[in-house]
Coordinates of N, CA and C in Angstrom, one line a residue:
X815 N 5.7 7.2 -6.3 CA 5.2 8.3 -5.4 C 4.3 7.8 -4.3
X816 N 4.9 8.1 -3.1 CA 3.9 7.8 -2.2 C 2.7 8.6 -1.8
X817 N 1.4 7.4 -1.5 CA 0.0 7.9 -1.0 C 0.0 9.5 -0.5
X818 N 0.8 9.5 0.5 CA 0.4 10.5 1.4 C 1.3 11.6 0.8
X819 N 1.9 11.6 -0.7 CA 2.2 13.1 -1.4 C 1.5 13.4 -2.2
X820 N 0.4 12.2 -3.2 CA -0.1 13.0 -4.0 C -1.7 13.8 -3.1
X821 N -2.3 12.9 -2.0 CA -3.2 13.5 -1.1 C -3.0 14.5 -0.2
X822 N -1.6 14.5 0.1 CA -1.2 16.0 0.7 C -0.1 16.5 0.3
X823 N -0.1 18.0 0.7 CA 1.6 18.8 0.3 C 2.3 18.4 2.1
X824 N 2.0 17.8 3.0 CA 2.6 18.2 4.0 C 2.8 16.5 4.4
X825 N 4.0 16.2 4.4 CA 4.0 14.7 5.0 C 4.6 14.7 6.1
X826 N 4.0 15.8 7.2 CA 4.4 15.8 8.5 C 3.8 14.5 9.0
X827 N 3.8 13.4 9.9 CA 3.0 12.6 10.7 C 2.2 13.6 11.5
X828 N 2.6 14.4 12.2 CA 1.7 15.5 13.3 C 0.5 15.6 12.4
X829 N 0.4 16.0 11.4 CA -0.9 16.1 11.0 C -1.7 15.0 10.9
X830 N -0.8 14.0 10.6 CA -2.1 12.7 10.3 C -2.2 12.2 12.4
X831 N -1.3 12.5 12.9 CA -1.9 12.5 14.6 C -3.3 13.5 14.6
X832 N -3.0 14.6 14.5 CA -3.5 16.0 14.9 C -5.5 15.4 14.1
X833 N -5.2 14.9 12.9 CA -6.4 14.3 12.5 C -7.0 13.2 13.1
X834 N -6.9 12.3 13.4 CA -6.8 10.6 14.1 C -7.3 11.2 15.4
X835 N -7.0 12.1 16.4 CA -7.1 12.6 17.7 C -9.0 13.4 17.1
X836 N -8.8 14.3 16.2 CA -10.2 15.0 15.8 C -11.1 13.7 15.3
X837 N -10.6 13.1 14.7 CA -11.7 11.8 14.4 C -12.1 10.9 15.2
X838 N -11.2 10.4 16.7 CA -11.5 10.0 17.9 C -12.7 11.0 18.1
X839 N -12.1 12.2 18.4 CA -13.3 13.3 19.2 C -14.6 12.9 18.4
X840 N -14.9 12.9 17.5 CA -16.2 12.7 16.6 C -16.4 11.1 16.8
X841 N -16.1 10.0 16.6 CA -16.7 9.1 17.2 C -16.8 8.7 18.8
X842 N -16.3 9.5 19.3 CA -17.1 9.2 21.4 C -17.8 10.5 21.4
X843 N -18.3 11.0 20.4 CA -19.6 11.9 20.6 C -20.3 11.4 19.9
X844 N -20.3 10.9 18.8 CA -21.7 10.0 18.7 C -21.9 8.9 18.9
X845 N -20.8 7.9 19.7 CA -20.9 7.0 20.3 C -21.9 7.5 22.2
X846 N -21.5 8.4 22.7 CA -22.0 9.0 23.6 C -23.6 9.5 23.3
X847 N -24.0 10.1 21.9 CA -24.8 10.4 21.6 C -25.9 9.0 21.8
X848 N -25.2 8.1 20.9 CA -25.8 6.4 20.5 C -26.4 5.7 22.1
X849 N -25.5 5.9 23.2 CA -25.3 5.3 24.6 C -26.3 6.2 25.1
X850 N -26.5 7.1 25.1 CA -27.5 8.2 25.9 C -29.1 8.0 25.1
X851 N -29.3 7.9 23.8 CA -30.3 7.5 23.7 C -30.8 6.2 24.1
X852 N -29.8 5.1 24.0 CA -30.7 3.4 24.9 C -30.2 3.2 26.1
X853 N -29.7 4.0 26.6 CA -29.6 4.1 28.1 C -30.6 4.7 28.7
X854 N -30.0 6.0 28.5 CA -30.7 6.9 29.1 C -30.3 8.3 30.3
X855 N -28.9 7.4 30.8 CA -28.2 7.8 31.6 C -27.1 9.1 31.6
X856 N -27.7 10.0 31.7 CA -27.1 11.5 31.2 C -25.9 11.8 32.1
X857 N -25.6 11.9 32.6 CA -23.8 12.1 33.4 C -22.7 11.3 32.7
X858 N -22.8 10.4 32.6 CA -22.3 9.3 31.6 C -21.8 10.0 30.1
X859 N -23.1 10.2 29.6 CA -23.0 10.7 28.5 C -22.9 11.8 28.0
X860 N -23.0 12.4 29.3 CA -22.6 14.2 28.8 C -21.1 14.0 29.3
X861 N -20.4 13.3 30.1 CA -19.2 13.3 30.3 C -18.2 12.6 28.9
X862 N -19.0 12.0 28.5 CA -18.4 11.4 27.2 C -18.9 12.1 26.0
X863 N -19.5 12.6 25.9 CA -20.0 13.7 24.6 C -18.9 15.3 25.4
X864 N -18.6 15.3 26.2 CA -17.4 16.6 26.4 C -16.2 16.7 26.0
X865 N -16.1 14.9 26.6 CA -14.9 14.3 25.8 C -14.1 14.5 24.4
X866 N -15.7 13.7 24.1 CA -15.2 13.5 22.5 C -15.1 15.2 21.7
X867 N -16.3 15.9 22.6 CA -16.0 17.6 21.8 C -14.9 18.3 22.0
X868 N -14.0 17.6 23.2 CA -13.3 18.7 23.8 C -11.6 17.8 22.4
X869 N -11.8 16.4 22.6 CA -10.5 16.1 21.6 C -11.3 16.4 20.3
X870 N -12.5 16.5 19.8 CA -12.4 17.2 18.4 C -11.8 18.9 18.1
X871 N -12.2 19.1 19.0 CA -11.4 20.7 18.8 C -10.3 20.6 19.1
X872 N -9.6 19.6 19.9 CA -8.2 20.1 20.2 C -7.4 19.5 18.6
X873 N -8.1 18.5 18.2 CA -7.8 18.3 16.9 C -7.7 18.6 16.0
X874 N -9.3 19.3 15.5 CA -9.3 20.7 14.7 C -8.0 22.0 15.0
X875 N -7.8 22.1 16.0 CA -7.0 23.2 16.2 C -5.4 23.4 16.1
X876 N -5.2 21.9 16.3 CA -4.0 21.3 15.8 C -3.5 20.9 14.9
X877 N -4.5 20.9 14.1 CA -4.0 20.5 12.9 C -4.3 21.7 12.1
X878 N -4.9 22.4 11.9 CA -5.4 24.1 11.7 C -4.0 24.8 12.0
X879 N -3.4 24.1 13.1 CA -2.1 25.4 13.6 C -1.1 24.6 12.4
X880 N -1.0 23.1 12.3 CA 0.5 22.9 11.4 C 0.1 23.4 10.3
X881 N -0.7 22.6 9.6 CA -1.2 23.0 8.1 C -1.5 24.3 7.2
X882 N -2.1 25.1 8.3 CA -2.0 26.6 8.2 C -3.2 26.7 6.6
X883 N -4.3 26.0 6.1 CA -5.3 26.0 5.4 C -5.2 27.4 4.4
X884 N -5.1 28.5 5.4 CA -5.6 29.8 4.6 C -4.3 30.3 4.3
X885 N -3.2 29.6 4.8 CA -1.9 30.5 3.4 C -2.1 29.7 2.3
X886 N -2.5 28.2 2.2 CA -2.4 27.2 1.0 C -3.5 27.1 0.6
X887 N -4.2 28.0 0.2 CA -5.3 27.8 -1.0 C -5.1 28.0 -2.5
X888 N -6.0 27.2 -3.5 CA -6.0 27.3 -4.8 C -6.4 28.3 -5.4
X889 N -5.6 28.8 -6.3 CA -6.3 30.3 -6.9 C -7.0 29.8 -8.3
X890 N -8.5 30.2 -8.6 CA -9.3 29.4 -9.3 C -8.7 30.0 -10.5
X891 N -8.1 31.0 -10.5 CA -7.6 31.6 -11.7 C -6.0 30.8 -12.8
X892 N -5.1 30.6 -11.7 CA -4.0 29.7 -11.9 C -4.3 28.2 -12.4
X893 N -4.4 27.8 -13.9 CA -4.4 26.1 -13.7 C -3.6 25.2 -13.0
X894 N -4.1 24.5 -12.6 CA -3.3 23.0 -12.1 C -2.0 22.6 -12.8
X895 N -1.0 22.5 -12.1 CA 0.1 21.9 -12.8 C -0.4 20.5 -13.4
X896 N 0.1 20.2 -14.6 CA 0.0 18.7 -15.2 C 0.6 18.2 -14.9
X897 N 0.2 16.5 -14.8 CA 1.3 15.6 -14.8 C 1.5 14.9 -16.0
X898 N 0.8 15.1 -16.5 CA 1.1 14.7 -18.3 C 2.2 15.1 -18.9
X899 N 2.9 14.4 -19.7 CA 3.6 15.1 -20.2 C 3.1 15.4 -22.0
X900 N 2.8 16.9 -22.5 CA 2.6 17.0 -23.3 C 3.8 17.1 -24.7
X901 N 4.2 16.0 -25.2 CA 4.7 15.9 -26.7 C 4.1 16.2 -27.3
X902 N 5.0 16.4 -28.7 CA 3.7 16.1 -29.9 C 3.7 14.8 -29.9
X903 N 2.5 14.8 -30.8 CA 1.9 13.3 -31.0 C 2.6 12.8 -32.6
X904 N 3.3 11.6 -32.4 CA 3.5 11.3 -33.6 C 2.2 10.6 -34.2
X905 N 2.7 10.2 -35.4 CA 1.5 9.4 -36.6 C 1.2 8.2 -36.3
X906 N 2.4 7.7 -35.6 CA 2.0 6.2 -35.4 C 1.3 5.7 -34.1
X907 N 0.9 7.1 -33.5 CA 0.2 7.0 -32.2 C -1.3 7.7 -32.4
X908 N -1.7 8.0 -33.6 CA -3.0 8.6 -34.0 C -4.2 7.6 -33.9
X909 N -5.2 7.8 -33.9 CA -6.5 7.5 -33.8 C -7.1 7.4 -35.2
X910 N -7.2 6.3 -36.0 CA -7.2 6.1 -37.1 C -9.0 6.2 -37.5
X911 N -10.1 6.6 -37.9 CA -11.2 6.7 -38.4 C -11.5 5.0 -39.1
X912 N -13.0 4.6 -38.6 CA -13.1 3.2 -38.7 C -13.2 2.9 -40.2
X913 N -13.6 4.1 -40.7 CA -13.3 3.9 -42.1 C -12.2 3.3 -43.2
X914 N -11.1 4.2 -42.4 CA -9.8 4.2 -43.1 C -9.0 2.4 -42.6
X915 N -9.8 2.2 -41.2 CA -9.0 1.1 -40.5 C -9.1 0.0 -41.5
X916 N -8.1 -1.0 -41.0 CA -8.5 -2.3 -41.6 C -9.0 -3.2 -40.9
X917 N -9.7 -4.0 -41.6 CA -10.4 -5.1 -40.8 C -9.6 -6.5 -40.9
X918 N -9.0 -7.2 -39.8 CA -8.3 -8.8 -39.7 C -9.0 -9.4 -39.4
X919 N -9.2 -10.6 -40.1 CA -9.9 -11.9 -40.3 C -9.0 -13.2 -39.8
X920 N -9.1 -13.6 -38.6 CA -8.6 -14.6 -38.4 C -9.2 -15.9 -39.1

């Protein structure tokens, strides 16, 4: 099974773009943030802190529009499907008490 089915239900690529574009946006705003405090130079960095706010929301919003969050939520009520598979347990797969075990002496 691949990575990106058990971490998501959606293995569109658009979403993992739509994320990568929002996480761009968040580092050239704090990179912009970082440059404006040892610079100093505010046009610069408000041009690049717009930047980066304006691709985090386009990011957020894009990826908000494929994924659709609030039809796919977990109902705290419904358990988790397992991936276990529950058999019975035979005898010769039991957990023996250290008492009853035997002890080998090489």
């Amino acid at each position: 099974m691949k990575v990106t089915k058990k971490i998501s239900q959606d293995a569109n690529p658009a979403v993992l773009g739509t994320s990568l574009v929002a996480g761009l946006g968040v580092v050239l705003a704090v990179t912009a943030l970082a440059v404006g405090v040892i610079q100093g130079d505010t046009q610069a960095t408000g041009l690049l802190l717009a930047a980066g706010l304006l691709l985090f929301i386009l990011g957020v919003v894009g990826w908000f529009g494929l994924v659709q969050p609030h039809k796919h939520f977990d109902d705290i009520n419904v358990p988790a499907p397992d991936e276990h598979h529950h058999e019975a347990h035979h005898d010769e797969h039991a957990i023996e008490p250290a008492a009853r075990a035997e002890a080998v002496q090489h």
